[in-house]
Coordinates of C-alpha atoms in Angstrom, one line a residue:
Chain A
X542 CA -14.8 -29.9 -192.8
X543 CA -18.3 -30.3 -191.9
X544 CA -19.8 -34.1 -192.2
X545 CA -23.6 -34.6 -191.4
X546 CA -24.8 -38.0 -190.8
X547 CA -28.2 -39.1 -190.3
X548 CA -29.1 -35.4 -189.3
X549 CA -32.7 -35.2 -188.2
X550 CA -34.7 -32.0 -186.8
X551 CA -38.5 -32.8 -186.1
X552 CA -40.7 -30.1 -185.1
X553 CA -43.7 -30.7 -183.4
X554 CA -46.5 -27.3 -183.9
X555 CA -49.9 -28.0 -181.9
X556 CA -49.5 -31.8 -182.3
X557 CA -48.1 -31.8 -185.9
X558 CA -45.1 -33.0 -186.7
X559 CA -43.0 -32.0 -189.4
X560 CA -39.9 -33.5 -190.6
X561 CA -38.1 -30.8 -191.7
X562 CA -34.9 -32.8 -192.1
X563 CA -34.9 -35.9 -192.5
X564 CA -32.1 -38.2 -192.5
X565 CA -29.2 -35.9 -194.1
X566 CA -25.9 -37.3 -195.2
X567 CA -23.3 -34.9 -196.3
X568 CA -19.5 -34.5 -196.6
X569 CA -18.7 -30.8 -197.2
X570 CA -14.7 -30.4 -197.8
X571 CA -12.8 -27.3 -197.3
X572 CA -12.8 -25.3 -199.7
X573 CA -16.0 -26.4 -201.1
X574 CA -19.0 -24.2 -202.3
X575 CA -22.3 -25.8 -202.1
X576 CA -25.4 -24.8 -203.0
X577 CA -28.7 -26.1 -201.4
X578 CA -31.8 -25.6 -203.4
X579 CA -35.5 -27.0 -203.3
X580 CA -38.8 -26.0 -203.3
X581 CA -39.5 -23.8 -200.0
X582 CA -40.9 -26.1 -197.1
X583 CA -38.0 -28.5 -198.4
X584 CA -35.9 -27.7 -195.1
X585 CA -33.2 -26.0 -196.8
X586 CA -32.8 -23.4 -194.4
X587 CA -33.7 -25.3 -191.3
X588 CA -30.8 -27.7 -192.9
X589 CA -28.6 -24.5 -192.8
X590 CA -29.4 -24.0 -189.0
X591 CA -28.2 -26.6 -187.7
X592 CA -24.7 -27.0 -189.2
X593 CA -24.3 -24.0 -187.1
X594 CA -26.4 -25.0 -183.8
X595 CA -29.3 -22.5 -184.5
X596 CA -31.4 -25.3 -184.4
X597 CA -30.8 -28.2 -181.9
X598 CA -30.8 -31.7 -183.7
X599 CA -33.4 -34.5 -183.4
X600 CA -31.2 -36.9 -184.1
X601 CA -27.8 -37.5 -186.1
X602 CA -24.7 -35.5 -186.0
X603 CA -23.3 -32.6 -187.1
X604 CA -19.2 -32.8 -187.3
X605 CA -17.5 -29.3 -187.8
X606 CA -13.5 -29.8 -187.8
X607 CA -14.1 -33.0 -186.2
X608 CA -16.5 -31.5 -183.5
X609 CA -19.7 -32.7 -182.6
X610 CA -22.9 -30.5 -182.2
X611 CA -24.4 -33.1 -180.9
X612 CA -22.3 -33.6 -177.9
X613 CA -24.0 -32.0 -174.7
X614 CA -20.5 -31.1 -174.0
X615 CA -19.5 -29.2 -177.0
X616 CA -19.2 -25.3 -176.6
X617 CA -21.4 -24.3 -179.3
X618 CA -20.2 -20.4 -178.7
X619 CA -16.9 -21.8 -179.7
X620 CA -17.8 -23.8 -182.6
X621 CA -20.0 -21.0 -184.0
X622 CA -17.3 -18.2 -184.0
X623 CA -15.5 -20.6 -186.8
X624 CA -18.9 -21.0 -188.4
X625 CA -20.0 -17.2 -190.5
X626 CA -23.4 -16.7 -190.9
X627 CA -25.6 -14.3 -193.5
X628 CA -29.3 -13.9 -193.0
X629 CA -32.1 -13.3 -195.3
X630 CA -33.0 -10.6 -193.3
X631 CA -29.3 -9.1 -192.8
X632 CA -29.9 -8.9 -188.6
X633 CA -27.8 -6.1 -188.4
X634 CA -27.5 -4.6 -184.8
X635 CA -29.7 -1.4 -185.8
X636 CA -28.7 0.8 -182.7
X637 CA -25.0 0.1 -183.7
X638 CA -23.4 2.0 -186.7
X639 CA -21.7 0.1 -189.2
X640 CA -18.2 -0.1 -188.3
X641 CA -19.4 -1.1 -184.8
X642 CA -21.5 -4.1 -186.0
X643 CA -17.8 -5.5 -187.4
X644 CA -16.1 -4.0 -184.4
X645 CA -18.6 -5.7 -181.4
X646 CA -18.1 -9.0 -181.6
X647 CA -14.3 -9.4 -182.7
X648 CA -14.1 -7.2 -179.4
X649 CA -16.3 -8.9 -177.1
X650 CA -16.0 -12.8 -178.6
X651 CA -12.2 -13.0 -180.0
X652 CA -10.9 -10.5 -177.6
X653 CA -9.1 -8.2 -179.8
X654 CA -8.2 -4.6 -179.5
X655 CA -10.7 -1.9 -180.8
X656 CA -7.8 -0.8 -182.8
X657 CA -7.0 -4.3 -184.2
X658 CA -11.0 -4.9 -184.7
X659 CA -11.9 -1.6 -186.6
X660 CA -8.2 -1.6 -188.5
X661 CA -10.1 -5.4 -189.9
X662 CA -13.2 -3.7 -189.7
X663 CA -12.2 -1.0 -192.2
X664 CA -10.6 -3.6 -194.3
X665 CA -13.7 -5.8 -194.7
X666 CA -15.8 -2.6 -195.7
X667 CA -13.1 -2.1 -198.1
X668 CA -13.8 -5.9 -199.4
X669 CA -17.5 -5.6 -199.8
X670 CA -17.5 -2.5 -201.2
X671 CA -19.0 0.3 -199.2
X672 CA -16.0 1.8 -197.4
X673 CA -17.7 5.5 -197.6
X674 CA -20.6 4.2 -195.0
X675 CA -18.9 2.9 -191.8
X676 CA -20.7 5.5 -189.6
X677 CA -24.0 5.3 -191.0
X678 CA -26.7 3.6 -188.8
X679 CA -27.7 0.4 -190.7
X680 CA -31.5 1.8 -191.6
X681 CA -29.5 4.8 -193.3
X682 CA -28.5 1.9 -195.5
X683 CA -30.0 0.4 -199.3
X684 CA -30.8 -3.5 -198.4
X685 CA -28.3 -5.1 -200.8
X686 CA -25.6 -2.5 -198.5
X687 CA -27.0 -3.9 -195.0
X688 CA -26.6 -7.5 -196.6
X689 CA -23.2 -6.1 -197.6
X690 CA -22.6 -5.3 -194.5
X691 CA -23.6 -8.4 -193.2
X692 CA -21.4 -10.7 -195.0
X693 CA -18.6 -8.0 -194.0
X694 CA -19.8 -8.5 -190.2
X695 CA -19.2 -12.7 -190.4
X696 CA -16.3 -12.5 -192.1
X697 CA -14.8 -10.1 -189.2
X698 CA -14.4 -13.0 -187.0
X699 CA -12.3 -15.0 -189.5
X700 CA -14.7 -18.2 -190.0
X701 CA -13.8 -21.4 -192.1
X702 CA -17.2 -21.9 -193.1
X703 CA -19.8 -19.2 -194.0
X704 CA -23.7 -20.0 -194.3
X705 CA -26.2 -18.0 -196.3
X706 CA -29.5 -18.7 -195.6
X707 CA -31.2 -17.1 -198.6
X708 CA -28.9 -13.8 -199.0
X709 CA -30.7 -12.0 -201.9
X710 CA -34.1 -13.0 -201.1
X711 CA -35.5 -9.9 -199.2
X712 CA -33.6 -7.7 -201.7
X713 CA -34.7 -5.8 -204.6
X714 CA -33.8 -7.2 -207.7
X715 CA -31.3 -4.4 -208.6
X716 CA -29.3 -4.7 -205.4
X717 CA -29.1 -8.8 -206.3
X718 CA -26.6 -8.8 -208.1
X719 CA -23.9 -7.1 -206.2
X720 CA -24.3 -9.1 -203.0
X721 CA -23.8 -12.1 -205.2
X722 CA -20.7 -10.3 -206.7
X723 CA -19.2 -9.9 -203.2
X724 CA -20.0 -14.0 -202.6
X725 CA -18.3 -15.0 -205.8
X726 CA -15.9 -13.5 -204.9
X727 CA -15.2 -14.8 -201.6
X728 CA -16.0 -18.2 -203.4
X729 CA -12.8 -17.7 -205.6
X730 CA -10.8 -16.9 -202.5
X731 CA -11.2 -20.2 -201.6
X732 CA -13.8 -19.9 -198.6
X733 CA -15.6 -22.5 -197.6
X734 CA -19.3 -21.9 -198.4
X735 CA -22.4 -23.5 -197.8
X736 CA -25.9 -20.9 -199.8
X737 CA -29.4 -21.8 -200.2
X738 CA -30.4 -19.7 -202.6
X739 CA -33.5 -19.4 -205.3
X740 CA -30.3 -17.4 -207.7
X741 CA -30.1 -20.9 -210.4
X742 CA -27.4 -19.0 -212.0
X743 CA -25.2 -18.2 -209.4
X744 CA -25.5 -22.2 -208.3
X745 CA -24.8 -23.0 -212.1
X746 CA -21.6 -20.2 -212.3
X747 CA -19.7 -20.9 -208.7
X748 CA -21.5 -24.2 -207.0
X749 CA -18.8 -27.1 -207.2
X750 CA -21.7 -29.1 -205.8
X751 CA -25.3 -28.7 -205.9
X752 CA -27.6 -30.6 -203.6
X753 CA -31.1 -30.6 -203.9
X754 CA -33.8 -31.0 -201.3
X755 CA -37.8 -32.0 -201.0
X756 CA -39.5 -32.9 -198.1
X757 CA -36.3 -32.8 -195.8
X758 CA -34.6 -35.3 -198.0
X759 CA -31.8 -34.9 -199.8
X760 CA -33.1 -35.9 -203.5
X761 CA -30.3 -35.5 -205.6
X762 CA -26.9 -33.8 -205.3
X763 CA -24.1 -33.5 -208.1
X764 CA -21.8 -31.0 -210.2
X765 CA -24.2 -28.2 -211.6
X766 CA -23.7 -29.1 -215.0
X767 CA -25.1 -32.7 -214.1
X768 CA -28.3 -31.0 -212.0
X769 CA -29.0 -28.3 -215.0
X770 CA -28.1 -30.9 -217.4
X771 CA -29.0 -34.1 -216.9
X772 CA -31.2 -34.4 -213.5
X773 CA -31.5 -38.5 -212.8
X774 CA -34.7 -37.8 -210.1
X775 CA -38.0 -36.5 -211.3
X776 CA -38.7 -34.6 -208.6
X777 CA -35.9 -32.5 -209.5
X778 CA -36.5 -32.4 -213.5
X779 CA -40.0 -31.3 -212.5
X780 CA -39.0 -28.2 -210.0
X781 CA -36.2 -27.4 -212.5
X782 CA -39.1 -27.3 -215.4
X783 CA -40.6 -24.6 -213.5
X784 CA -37.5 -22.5 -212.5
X785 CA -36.0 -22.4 -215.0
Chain J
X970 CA -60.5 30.4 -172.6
X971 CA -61.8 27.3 -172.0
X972 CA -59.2 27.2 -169.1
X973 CA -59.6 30.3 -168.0
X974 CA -63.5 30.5 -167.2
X975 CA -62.8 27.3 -164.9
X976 CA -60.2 29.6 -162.8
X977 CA -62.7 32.7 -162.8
X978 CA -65.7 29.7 -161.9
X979 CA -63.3 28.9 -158.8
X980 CA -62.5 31.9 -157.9
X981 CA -66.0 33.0 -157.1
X982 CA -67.1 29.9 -155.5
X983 CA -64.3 30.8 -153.3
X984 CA -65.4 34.2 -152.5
X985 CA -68.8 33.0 -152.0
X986 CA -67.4 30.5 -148.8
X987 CA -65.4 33.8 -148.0
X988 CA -62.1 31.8 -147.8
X989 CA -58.8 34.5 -146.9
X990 CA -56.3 33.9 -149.2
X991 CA -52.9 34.4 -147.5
X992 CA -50.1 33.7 -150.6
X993 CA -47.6 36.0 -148.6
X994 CA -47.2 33.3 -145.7
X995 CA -46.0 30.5 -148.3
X996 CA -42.1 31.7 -149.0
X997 CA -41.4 31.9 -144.8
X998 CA -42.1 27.5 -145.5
X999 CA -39.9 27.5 -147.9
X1000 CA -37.1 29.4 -146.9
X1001 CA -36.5 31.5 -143.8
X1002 CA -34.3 33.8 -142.2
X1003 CA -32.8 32.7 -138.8
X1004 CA -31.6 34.1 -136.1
X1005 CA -28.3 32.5 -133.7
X1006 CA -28.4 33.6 -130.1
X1007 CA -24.6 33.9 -129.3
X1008 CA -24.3 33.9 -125.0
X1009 CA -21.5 33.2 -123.1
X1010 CA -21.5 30.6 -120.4
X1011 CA -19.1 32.1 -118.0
X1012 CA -18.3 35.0 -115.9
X1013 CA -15.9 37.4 -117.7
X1014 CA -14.8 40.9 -119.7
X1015 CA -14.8 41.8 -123.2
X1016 CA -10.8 41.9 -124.2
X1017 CA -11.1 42.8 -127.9
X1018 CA -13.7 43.8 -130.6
X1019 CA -12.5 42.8 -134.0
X1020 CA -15.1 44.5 -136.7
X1021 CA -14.5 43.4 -140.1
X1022 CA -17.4 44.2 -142.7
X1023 CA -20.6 42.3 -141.4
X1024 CA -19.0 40.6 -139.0
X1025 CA -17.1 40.9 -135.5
X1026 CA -15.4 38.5 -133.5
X1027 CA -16.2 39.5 -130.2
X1028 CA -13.2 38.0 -127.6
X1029 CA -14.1 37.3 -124.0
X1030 CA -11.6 35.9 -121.2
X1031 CA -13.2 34.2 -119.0
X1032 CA -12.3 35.8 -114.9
X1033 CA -11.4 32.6 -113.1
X1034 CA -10.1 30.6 -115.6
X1035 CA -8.3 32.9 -117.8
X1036 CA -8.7 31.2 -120.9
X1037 CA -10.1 33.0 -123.6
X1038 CA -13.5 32.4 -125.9
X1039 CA -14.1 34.0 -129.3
X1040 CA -18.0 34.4 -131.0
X1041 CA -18.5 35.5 -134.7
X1042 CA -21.4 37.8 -134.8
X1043 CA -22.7 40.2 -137.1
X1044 CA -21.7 43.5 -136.6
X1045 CA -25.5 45.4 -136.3
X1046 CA -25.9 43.1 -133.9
X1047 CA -23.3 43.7 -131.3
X1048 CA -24.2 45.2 -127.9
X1049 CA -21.0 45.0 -126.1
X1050 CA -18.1 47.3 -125.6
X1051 CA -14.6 46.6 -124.8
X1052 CA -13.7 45.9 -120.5
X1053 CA -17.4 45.3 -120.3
X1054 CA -18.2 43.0 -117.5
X1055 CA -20.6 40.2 -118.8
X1056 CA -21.7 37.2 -116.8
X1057 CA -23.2 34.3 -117.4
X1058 CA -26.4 33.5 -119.8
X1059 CA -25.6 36.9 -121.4
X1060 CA -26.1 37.7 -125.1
X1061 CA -22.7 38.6 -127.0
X1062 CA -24.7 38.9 -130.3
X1063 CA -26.5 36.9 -133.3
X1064 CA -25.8 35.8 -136.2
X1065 CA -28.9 35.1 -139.0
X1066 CA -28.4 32.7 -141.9
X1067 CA -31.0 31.4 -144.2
X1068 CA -32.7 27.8 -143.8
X1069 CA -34.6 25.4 -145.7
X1070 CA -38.1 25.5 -144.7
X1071 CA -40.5 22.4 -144.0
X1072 CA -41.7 22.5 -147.6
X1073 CA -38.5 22.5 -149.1
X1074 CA -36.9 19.7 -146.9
X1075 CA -40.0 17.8 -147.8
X1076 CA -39.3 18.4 -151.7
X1077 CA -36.1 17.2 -151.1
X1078 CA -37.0 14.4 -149.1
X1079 CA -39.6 13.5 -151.8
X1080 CA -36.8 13.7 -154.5
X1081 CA -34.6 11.7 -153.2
X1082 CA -36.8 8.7 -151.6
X1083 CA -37.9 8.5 -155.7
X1084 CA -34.7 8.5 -156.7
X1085 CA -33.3 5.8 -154.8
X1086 CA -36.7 3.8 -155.4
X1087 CA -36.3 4.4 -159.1
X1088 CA -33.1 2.9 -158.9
X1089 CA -34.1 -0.2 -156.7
X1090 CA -36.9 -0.5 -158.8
X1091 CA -35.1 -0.3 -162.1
X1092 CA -32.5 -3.2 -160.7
X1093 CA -34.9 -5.4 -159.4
X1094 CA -37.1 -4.7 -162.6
X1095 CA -34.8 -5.5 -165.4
X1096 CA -33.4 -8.6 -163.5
X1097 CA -37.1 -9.9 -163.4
X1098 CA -38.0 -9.0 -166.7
X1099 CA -34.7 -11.2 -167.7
X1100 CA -35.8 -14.5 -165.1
X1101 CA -39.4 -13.7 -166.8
X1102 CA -37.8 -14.4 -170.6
X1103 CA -35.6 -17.0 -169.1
X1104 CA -35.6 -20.7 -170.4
X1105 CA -35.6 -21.5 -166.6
X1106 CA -38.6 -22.8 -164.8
X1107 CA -38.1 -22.0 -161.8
X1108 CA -36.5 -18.4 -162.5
X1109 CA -39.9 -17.8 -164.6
X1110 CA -42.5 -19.0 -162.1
X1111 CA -40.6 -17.2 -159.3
X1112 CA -40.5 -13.7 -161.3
X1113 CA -44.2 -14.2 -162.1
X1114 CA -45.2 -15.0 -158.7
X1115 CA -43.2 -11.5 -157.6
X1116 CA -45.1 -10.0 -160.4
X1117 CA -48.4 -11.0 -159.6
X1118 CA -48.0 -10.6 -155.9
X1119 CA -47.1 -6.7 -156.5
X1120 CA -49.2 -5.8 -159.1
X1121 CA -52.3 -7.7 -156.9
X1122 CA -52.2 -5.7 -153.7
X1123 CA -52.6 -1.8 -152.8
X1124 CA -49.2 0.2 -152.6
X1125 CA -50.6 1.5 -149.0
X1126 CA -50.8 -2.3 -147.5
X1127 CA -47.4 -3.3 -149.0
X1128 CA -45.9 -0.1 -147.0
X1129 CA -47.6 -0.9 -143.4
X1130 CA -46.6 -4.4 -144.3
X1131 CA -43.2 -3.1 -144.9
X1132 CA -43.2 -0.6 -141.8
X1133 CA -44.9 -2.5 -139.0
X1134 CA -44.0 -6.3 -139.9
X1135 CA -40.4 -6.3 -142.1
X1136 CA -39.5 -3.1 -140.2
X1137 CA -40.1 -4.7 -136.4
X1138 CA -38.8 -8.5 -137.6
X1139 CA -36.1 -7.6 -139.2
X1140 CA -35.3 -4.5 -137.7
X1141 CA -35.0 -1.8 -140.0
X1142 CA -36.0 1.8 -139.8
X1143 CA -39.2 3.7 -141.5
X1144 CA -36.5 4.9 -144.1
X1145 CA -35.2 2.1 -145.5
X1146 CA -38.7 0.5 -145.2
X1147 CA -40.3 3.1 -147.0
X1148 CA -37.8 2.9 -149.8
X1149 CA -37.7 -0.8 -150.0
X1150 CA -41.4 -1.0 -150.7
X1151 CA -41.7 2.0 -153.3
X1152 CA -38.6 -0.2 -155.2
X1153 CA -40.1 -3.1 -155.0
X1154 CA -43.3 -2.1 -156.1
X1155 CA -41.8 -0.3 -159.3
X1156 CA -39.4 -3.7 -159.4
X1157 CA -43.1 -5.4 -160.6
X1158 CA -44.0 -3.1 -163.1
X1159 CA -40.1 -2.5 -164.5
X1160 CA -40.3 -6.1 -165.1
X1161 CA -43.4 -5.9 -167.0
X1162 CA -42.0 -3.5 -169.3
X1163 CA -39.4 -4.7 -169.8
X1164 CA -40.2 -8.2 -170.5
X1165 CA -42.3 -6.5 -172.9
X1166 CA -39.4 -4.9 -174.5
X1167 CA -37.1 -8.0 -175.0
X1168 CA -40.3 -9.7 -176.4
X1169 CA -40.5 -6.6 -178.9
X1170 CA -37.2 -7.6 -180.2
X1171 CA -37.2 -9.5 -183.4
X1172 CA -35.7 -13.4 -183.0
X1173 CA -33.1 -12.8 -185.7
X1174 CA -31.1 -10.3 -183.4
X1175 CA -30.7 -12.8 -180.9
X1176 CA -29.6 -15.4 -183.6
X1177 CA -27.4 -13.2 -185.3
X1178 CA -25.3 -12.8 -182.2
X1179 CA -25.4 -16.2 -181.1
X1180 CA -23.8 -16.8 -184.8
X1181 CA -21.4 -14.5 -184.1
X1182 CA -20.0 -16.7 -181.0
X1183 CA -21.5 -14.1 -178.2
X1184 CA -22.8 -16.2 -175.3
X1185 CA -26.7 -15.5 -174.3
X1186 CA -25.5 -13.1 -171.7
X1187 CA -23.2 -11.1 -173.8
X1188 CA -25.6 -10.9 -176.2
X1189 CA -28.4 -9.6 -174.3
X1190 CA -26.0 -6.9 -172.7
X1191 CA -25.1 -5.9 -175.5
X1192 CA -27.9 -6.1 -178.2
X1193 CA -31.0 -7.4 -177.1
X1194 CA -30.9 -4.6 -173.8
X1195 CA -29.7 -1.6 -175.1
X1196 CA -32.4 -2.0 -178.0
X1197 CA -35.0 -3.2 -176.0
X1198 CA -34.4 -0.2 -173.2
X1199 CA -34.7 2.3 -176.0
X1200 CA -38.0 0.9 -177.0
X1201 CA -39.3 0.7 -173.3
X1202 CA -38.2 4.0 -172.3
X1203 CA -41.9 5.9 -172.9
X1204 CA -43.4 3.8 -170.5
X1205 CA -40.5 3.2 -168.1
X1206 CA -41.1 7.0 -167.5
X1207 CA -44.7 6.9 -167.3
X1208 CA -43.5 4.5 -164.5
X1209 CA -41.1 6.3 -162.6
X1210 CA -43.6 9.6 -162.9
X1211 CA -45.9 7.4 -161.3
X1212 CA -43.1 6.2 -158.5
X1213 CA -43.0 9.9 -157.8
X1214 CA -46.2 10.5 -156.9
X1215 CA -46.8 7.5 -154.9
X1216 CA -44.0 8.6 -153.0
X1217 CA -46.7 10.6 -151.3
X1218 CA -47.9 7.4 -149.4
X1219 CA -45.0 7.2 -147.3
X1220 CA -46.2 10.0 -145.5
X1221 CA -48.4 7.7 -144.0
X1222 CA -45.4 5.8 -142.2
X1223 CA -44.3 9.1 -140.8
X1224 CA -41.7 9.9 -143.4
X1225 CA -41.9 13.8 -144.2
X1226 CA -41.8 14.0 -147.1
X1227 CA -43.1 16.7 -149.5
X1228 CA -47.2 15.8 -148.9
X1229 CA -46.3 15.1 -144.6
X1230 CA -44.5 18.3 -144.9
X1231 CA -47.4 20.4 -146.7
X1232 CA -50.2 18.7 -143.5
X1233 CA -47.4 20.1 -140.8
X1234 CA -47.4 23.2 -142.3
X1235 CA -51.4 23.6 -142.5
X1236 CA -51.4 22.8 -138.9
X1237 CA -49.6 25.6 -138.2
X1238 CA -51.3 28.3 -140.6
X1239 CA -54.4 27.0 -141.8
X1240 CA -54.0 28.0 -145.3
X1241 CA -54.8 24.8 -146.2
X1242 CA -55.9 26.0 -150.4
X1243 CA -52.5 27.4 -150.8
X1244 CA -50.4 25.0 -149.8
X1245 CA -51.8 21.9 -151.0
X1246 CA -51.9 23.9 -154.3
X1247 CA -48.2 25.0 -153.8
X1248 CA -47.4 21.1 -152.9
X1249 CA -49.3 20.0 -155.9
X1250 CA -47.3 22.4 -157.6
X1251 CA -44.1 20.9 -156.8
X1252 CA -44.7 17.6 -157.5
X1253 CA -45.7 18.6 -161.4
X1254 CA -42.3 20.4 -161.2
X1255 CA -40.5 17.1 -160.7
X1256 CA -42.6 15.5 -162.9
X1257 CA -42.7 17.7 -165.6
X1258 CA -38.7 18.4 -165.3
X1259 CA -38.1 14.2 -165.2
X1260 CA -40.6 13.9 -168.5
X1261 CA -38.5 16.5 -170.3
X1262 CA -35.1 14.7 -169.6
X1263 CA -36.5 11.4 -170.8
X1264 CA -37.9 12.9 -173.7
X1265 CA -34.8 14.8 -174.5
X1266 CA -32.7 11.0 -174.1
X1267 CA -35.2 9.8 -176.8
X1268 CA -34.3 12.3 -179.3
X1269 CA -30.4 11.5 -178.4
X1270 CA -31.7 7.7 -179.3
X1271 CA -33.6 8.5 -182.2
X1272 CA -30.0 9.3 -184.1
X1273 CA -30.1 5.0 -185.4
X1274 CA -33.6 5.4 -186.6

């Protein structure tokens, strides 16, 4: 499903230069849900970025479905319609209401009818919970309902992967736990999922793999129960000591 | 109060120059009643006299000919009877009708020059402000250059340059001259603001519809514009006020507009204290009436806040 190999993204800020991946090997299958974790700086989220284009690579390659990102020729507007993505900051189109935020781009990017796009509009809402609210403006909404909304809004186009790039991190702690609700449960529908996340129980409860990340490296990846459990690097046994 | 001793102030500095006040001669510029000379150009008799209310159609045959004429005039006015005998250059009647005096042709003028330029300038402004954002080199230093160009050098040149050189080389009128220069003069500042506005528009909307599949295009159409407009339009309308008023400097390419129209009409009466008062009058009126239509689209806005 997606393979990186070598993947490499090097920023250069006023003559620094930060690796902030370094030399990632993956193999994500379908069906899969991984969980990225790491101290912050580690390059999870930049990590995240690029498996969808966000960020253009150093080096390496990115293959989603057998595509490269990588290739100058690949039409990264096509790849990134199969590719969902949740934000920590939700990114909701403010001047849109909510059904409209599902509705824009199923309309404008897969072509569908405005019927066709709000009937899976409505059904999404349905999914995630906050059917009552699909024409509110999105500030008229509680954060863990915009992020919510969100995940709805990515899902809308159908993708075979979704990426969360720290989902519950800008919510309040009481609105946590149902945005994770509404990602285990698209975890036990089978989607494909790829969350870096700070939430150590939700990677414990639905990762199948957990891969851990310092300094743009990947340090250590395995089943939860072997990171929790029995963590081989110390780097790892020393950011889970203070976690956890 | 404060307001109203300023008025009283003026209006006995006035007295003291001994200045005549003449208000009543103002409406005739707006507005005036005129009057139709109907005369025949032939030799011939009156065959029939058709009164119906205010008006009378007055038919004449003409004597060597023998084709007939008709004239709609209005009934107080005729001064012919049936059989009369009426030869050439003579008056059948009139016919009065109200028309649009200097100063209201110039409002109109003034109204609709902005308009256009608001227009131009909006087009040529938003398509700058988008080459000004753009990852393009060459698009960027080409909008900046515009930009700099504009904002550097007096409205007033940029019009004689517009008139006298672009208007004889390429051979266009003082109309379109005049126009092209007020819209390409906003074009510079619209580009500003809204360059501003895209700028003002957090990263993560642009990323969240690139993730979505849109294209860079789509998505600035459809979420990075709209929002971006919205935030711009305070000053956009400070800018288009000010497009207004500087639509007085085309009276200096002989465009008669409202300001050419209130100098022809002080030529004529020497009121020149009324009518520049009455011009400046009417300019705040188009101002005033466009700041309340932009302000009453921002509340319509507002509703996503």
């Amino acid at each position: 499903m997606i393979k990186t190999v070598d993947l490499e993204k090097i920023f250069v800020v006023r003559d620094q230069v930060v690796r902030a991946v370094d030399g990632i090997t993956t193999h994500i299958t379908p069906g899969e849900v991984v969980v990225v974790i790491g101290p912050s700086g580690s390059g999870k989220s930049t990590y995240l970025r690029c498996l969808n284009g966000l960020e253009t690579l150093t080096a390496g390659h990115v293959h989603i479905d057998g595509v490269d990102l990588a290739n100058r020729k690949t039409d990264m507007n096509k790849v990134r319609r199969e590719v969902g993505m949740v934000f920590q900051q939700f990114n909701l189109f403010p001047h849109k209401t909510v059904l409209e935020n599902l509705v824009l781009a199923q309309m404008k990017v897969r072509k569908r009818s405005r019927k066709e796009a709000e009937i899976k509009g409505r059904a999404l809402l349905e999914k995630v919970g906050i059917p009552e609210k699909e024409a509110n403006y999105p500030s008229q909404l509680s954060g863990g309902q915009q992020q919510r909304v969100a995940i709805a809004r990515a899902l809308a186009m159908d993708p075979k992967v979704m990426l969360f790039d720290e989902p519950t991190s800008a919510l309040d702690p009481e609105m946590v736990g149902e945005v994770l609700e509404v990602m285990k449960q698209l975890a036990r529908e089978g989607m494909t999922m790829v969350v870096v996340t700070h939430e150590m129980g939700f990677a414990r409860e639905v990762a199948d793999r957990v891969l851990f990340m310092d300094y743009g490296k990947l340090v250590e990846e395995g089943t939860p129960e072997h990171f929790f459990t029995e963590p081989k690097e110390e780097r790892a046994k020393l950011f889970l000591r203070q976690v956890l | 109060m404060v307001l109203l001793s300023i008025v009283a102030g003026l209006w006995i500095a006035t007295k003291r120059i001994d200045y005549t006040w003449r208000w009543e001669r103002i409406p005739q510029y707006f507005a005036y009643h005129s009057e139709d000379v109907k005369t025949i150009n032939f030799d011939g008799h009156v065959t029939k006299i058709d009164k119906k209310g205010d008006l009378t159609t007055v038919t004449v045959k003409n004597d060597i000919g023998g084709e007939t004429s008709s004239f709609v005039i209005d009934t107080k006015t005729a001064n012919v009877s049936v059989d009369e005998y009426l030869m050439e250059g003579d008056t059948v009647g009139s016919t009065r009708e109200w028309k649009a005096g200097p100063l209201a042709h110039g409002l109109w003028v003034t109204l609709w020059i902005s308009a256009v330029a608001s227009v131009i300038g909006l087009v040529i402004g938003v398509v700058t402000g988008l080459c000004r954002v753009s990852q393009n080199l060459t698009l960027r230093q080409l909008s900046i250059t515009y930009i700099e160009i504009i904002r550097g050098t007096p409205l007033l040149v940029q019009l004689f340059i517009f008139y006298f050189f672009l208007g004889t080389v390429l051979n266009i009128g003082r109309l379109p001259s005049g126009i092209g220069a007020l819209g390409i003069f906003a074009g510079a500042y619209v580009a500003e603001i809204i360059r501003a506005g895209i700028q003002s528009i957090p990263k993560g909307q642009m990323e969240a519809a690139r993730s979505l599949g849109m294209n860079v295009p789509k998505a600035m159409v459809y979420i990075i514009l709209p929002q971006a407009f919205k935030r711009t339009l305070p000053p956009l309308a400070g800018q288009f006020i000010s497009l207004i008023k500087d639509s007085s400097l085309v009276s200096v390419i002989a465009i008669t507009d409202l300001t050419k129209s209130g100098r022809e009409v002080i030529t004529s009466t020497f009121a020149v204290f009324e009518i520049w008062f009455v011009v400046a009058f009417l300019y705040l009126i188009l101002t005033f009436t466009l700041s309340q239509v932009v302000a009453w689209v921002e509340r319509r806005l507002a509703v996503s806040d």
